[in-house]
XYZ file of C-alpha atoms in Angstrom:
315
model
C 0.448 -0.127 -0.225
C 1.351 3.393 -0.854
C 2.848 5.746 1.835
C 1.080 9.003 1.828
C 3.800 11.976 2.546
C 2.419 15.492 3.222
C 4.927 18.696 3.037
C 3.938 21.292 4.731
C 5.232 24.761 3.772
C 4.473 28.148 4.169
C 5.931 31.885 2.785
C 9.692 31.893 3.114
C 10.141 27.948 2.895
C 13.478 26.832 1.268
C 12.636 25.303 -2.054
C 15.502 22.584 -1.680
C 14.183 21.874 1.808
C 10.849 20.575 -0.087
C 12.270 19.441 -3.756
C 15.173 17.528 -2.343
C 13.156 14.808 -0.473
C 10.321 15.294 -2.245
C 12.199 14.285 -5.568
C 13.855 11.366 -3.757
C 10.736 9.770 -2.392
C 9.012 10.449 -6.108
C 12.013 8.413 -7.387
C 11.123 5.476 -5.368
C 8.166 4.929 -7.414
C 10.186 4.141 -10.689
C 11.053 1.098 -9.011
C 8.185 0.245 -6.579
C 4.853 1.193 -7.888
C 3.127 3.549 -6.040
C 5.630 3.579 -3.311
C 4.721 6.911 -2.125
C 2.029 9.608 -2.808
C 3.191 12.815 -2.016
C 1.189 16.192 -1.656
C 2.023 19.878 -0.469
C 0.188 21.629 2.260
C -0.014 24.845 3.305
C -1.769 26.985 6.420
C -4.711 27.827 3.466
C -5.166 26.649 0.037
C -3.692 28.804 -2.944
C -0.184 30.386 -3.587
C 3.052 29.718 -1.092
C 6.178 31.785 -1.676
C 9.715 31.023 -1.592
C 12.293 32.245 0.223
C 13.225 34.209 -2.971
C 9.999 35.034 -4.185
C 8.749 32.222 -6.870
C 5.066 30.582 -6.095
C 3.773 27.592 -6.346
C 0.366 26.539 -5.401
C -0.298 23.808 -2.592
C -2.452 20.699 -3.002
C -4.603 21.415 0.594
C -4.732 23.212 3.556
C -3.861 22.122 7.213
C -7.567 21.382 7.705
C -8.468 19.317 4.511
C -6.087 16.104 5.058
C -6.381 12.585 4.503
C -4.596 10.528 6.929
C -0.670 10.997 6.633
C 2.248 8.162 6.779
C 4.631 10.741 6.770
C 4.201 14.342 7.757
C 7.317 16.532 6.502
C 7.872 20.029 7.862
C 10.308 21.857 5.627
C 12.447 24.635 6.465
C 13.518 28.373 5.350
C 13.690 32.001 7.259
C 9.824 32.085 6.733
C 9.037 28.475 8.673
C 11.868 29.675 11.388
C 9.573 32.913 11.866
C 6.571 31.238 11.169
C 3.674 32.582 13.812
C 0.960 30.347 14.277
C -2.254 30.575 15.966
C -3.902 28.283 18.545
C -6.101 27.139 15.705
C -3.322 26.380 13.212
C -1.372 24.704 15.951
C -4.225 22.377 16.839
C -4.193 21.557 13.341
C -0.966 20.602 12.746
C -0.873 18.885 16.129
C -3.627 16.643 14.948
C -1.758 15.781 11.821
C 1.461 14.887 13.166
C 0.182 12.915 15.746
C -1.597 11.019 13.340
C 1.447 10.353 11.102
C 4.134 7.519 12.012
C 7.170 9.729 11.229
C 7.348 13.291 11.391
C 9.976 14.828 9.833
C 11.477 18.187 10.370
C 13.620 19.426 7.371
C 16.431 22.058 8.429
C 14.492 25.123 10.124
C 11.399 23.106 10.284
C 12.709 22.056 13.537
C 11.130 25.461 15.104
C 7.875 24.644 13.787
C 8.031 21.042 14.914
C 8.879 22.433 18.398
C 6.078 24.406 18.292
C 3.985 21.558 17.852
C 5.456 19.425 20.311
C 6.789 21.808 22.951
C 6.415 19.649 26.069
C 7.844 17.033 24.404
C 11.753 15.607 24.727
C 13.517 14.790 21.603
C 16.929 14.658 20.197
C 17.091 16.873 17.038
C 19.355 18.912 14.636
C 18.673 21.982 12.432
C 20.954 23.926 10.236
C 24.133 24.496 12.307
C 23.713 28.472 12.214
C 20.532 28.248 14.042
C 21.121 25.466 16.314
C 21.827 27.667 19.353
C 18.564 29.601 18.549
C 16.525 26.416 18.500
C 17.986 25.067 21.577
C 16.854 28.267 23.372
C 13.238 28.218 22.076
C 12.948 24.072 22.743
C 14.079 24.284 26.007
C 12.932 20.258 26.507
C 14.860 19.554 23.111
C 18.102 18.344 23.216
C 19.859 20.006 20.119
C 22.547 18.568 18.314
C 24.403 20.658 16.000
C 26.944 17.684 14.501
C 24.599 15.183 12.823
C 23.276 15.368 9.427
C 19.857 13.972 10.622
C 18.871 12.554 13.861
C 15.962 9.404 14.160
C 14.396 10.384 17.780
C 11.509 7.702 18.388
C 8.959 8.512 15.922
C 10.588 12.183 15.204
C 13.054 12.808 12.778
C 15.125 15.924 11.916
C 17.809 17.134 9.476
C 20.121 19.770 9.098
C 18.748 20.700 6.195
C 19.139 21.617 2.338
C 20.810 18.353 1.148
C 20.681 16.637 4.080
C 17.192 16.331 3.881
C 17.917 14.128 0.775
C 19.948 12.096 2.994
C 17.400 11.369 5.721
C 14.544 10.313 2.871
C 17.312 7.722 1.636
C 17.409 6.659 4.971
C 13.782 6.129 5.468
C 13.678 4.764 1.676
C 16.313 2.233 3.095
C 13.757 1.467 5.854
C 10.923 1.035 3.713
C 12.239 -0.720 0.803
C 15.514 -1.881 1.444
C 19.310 -0.946 0.588
C 19.120 -1.891 -3.185
C 16.187 0.342 -3.751
C 17.770 3.077 -1.622
C 20.958 2.924 -3.354
C 19.040 2.843 -6.893
C 17.363 6.088 -6.149
C 20.620 7.601 -4.707
C 22.088 6.333 -8.364
C 19.337 8.188 -10.556
C 19.503 11.446 -8.390
C 23.210 11.365 -9.072
C 24.115 11.209 -5.431
C 27.624 9.538 -5.071
C 26.768 7.555 -1.942
C 24.233 8.177 0.697
C 25.935 9.911 3.888
C 25.105 8.372 7.306
C 23.008 10.550 9.629
C 26.071 10.639 12.468
C 28.431 12.405 9.795
C 29.409 15.955 10.466
C 27.402 18.846 8.930
C 30.267 20.063 7.147
C 33.383 18.025 6.189
C 37.063 18.383 7.305
C 37.768 19.998 3.857
C 35.203 22.737 4.325
C 36.839 23.087 8.140
C 40.416 23.955 6.259
C 38.872 26.352 4.054
C 37.341 28.072 6.725
C 40.580 28.358 8.786
C 43.873 30.301 8.048
C 45.164 27.955 5.759
C 44.168 26.406 2.488
C 47.395 24.591 1.697
C 46.056 21.182 2.630
C 42.597 21.537 0.135
C 44.569 20.205 -3.568
C 45.783 17.003 -0.665
C 42.502 16.564 0.807
C 40.846 16.501 -2.286
C 42.990 14.060 -3.813
C 43.179 11.931 -0.856
C 39.056 11.915 -1.103
C 39.368 10.186 -4.687
C 42.820 8.124 -4.373
C 42.297 6.694 -0.700
C 42.166 2.946 -2.029
C 45.452 3.444 -3.208
C 48.598 2.669 -0.972
C 49.589 6.116 0.193
C 52.429 7.166 2.464
C 52.962 10.094 4.569
C 56.210 11.193 1.842
C 53.357 10.668 -0.627
C 51.545 13.310 0.489
C 54.021 15.589 1.166
C 55.300 15.282 -1.939
C 51.931 16.094 -3.482
C 51.998 19.371 -2.319
C 55.572 20.192 -2.051
C 56.083 20.566 1.499
C 58.324 18.722 4.290
C 56.703 15.743 6.298
C 57.289 17.861 9.708
C 55.268 20.691 8.115
C 52.309 18.226 6.699
C 51.926 16.894 10.169
C 52.002 20.316 11.715
C 49.102 21.455 9.416
C 47.096 18.361 9.831
C 47.463 18.715 13.589
C 46.457 22.621 13.552
C 43.649 22.205 11.106
C 42.084 18.510 11.179
C 43.397 17.562 14.985
C 44.848 14.464 13.482
C 48.198 13.160 11.709
C 47.990 12.574 7.758
C 48.114 8.685 8.398
C 45.244 8.997 10.564
C 43.047 11.477 8.449
C 43.312 8.706 5.361
C 42.545 6.094 7.616
C 39.406 8.183 8.898
C 38.580 8.491 4.807
C 38.766 4.851 4.212
C 36.840 3.803 7.303
C 34.041 6.037 6.568
C 33.781 4.718 3.175
C 33.764 1.383 4.307
C 31.057 1.954 6.701
C 28.942 3.497 3.960
C 29.313 0.374 1.838
C 28.579 -1.839 4.463
C 25.414 -0.332 4.991
C 24.556 0.572 0.922
C 26.225 -2.409 -1.118
C 26.413 -5.824 -0.845
C 29.861 -6.793 -0.360
C 31.443 -8.988 2.095
C 33.810 -7.810 4.660
C 36.882 -8.888 3.024
C 35.889 -7.160 -0.240
C 35.381 -4.031 1.726
C 38.553 -4.031 3.491
C 40.458 -4.119 -0.078
C 37.811 -1.900 -1.857
C 38.864 0.845 0.812
C 42.732 0.258 0.217
C 43.636 -2.075 3.473
C 46.292 -4.471 2.811
C 44.754 -7.028 5.128
C 41.305 -7.716 6.655
C 42.771 -7.852 10.397
C 44.298 -4.511 10.105
C 40.946 -3.039 8.533
C 39.070 -4.665 11.642
C 41.580 -3.415 14.168
C 41.109 0.161 12.575
C 37.093 -0.163 12.213
C 36.811 -1.285 16.007
C 39.530 1.492 17.149
C 37.318 4.498 15.141
C 33.326 3.286 15.684
C 33.664 1.073 19.091
C 32.255 -2.078 17.251
C 33.723 -4.848 15.070
C 32.801 -4.618 11.058
C 30.761 -7.635 11.542
C 28.897 -6.394 14.300
C 28.076 -3.304 12.527
C 27.101 -5.078 8.953
C 24.738 -7.449 11.485
C 22.905 -4.485 12.813
C 22.832 -1.882 9.666
C 23.218 -3.871 6.454
């Protein structure tokens, strides 16, 4: 039976917060007939404007809806600043209470907190607005780092493209790894990112720091991590000494060059275990480890569980 998903938007919503997850869910219908039926919901019928002024028409208002399986609250400056009457809040609460999953995308978490102010949930939103959300939603545990968080029936994401990662995870739960991977491929997404990954990458941290000398190396490592790479190889790549390379890594990435390379390999291994049908020995070789034993030890050191345990619980 098709699952019904309602996307709630109001004037000033972020278009990508809507269309990213919407496209991901609708793409499933290319592989599973009538998997999802998606509709747009407004405070009232008619036109709703994006944060940049473009207009679209919603399918219905919050008072005239069939029961939804998933209720998705999109973000955007207008959603973050949205003022709701008691009548509107009650209508939204009825929709949310009847849904099996309630999802906030980016600053949609501010609306979520208004709908369920008395509840206690772990949530995330765009890193720029986490402190404001924590001040307003005093019962919520607001976490700045994750891409998305599942807290019972409540899901929240950092917003923009992380909303697609959240949607892919729900698709994976509903229809399995193969369908989720197929959707990601159709959307030309390299690989689904897991919820626990940071909202911005080590490369972006370096770009926001006082040195960009590591950027060419980090980009090269991201593309060549599966190869045999030594610290001298890395230093030569950007024409600096090994000592200077190690100093830059410790200053900007809080790790040694070798530790950073291992982190890339292990994060990639984790995603391969989750999203692709490979045995663990194949995964170890695919990401550049010389042996399964060295891979197993490194995986346990980084994630606190063995690859086999992780595979049983996340594969």
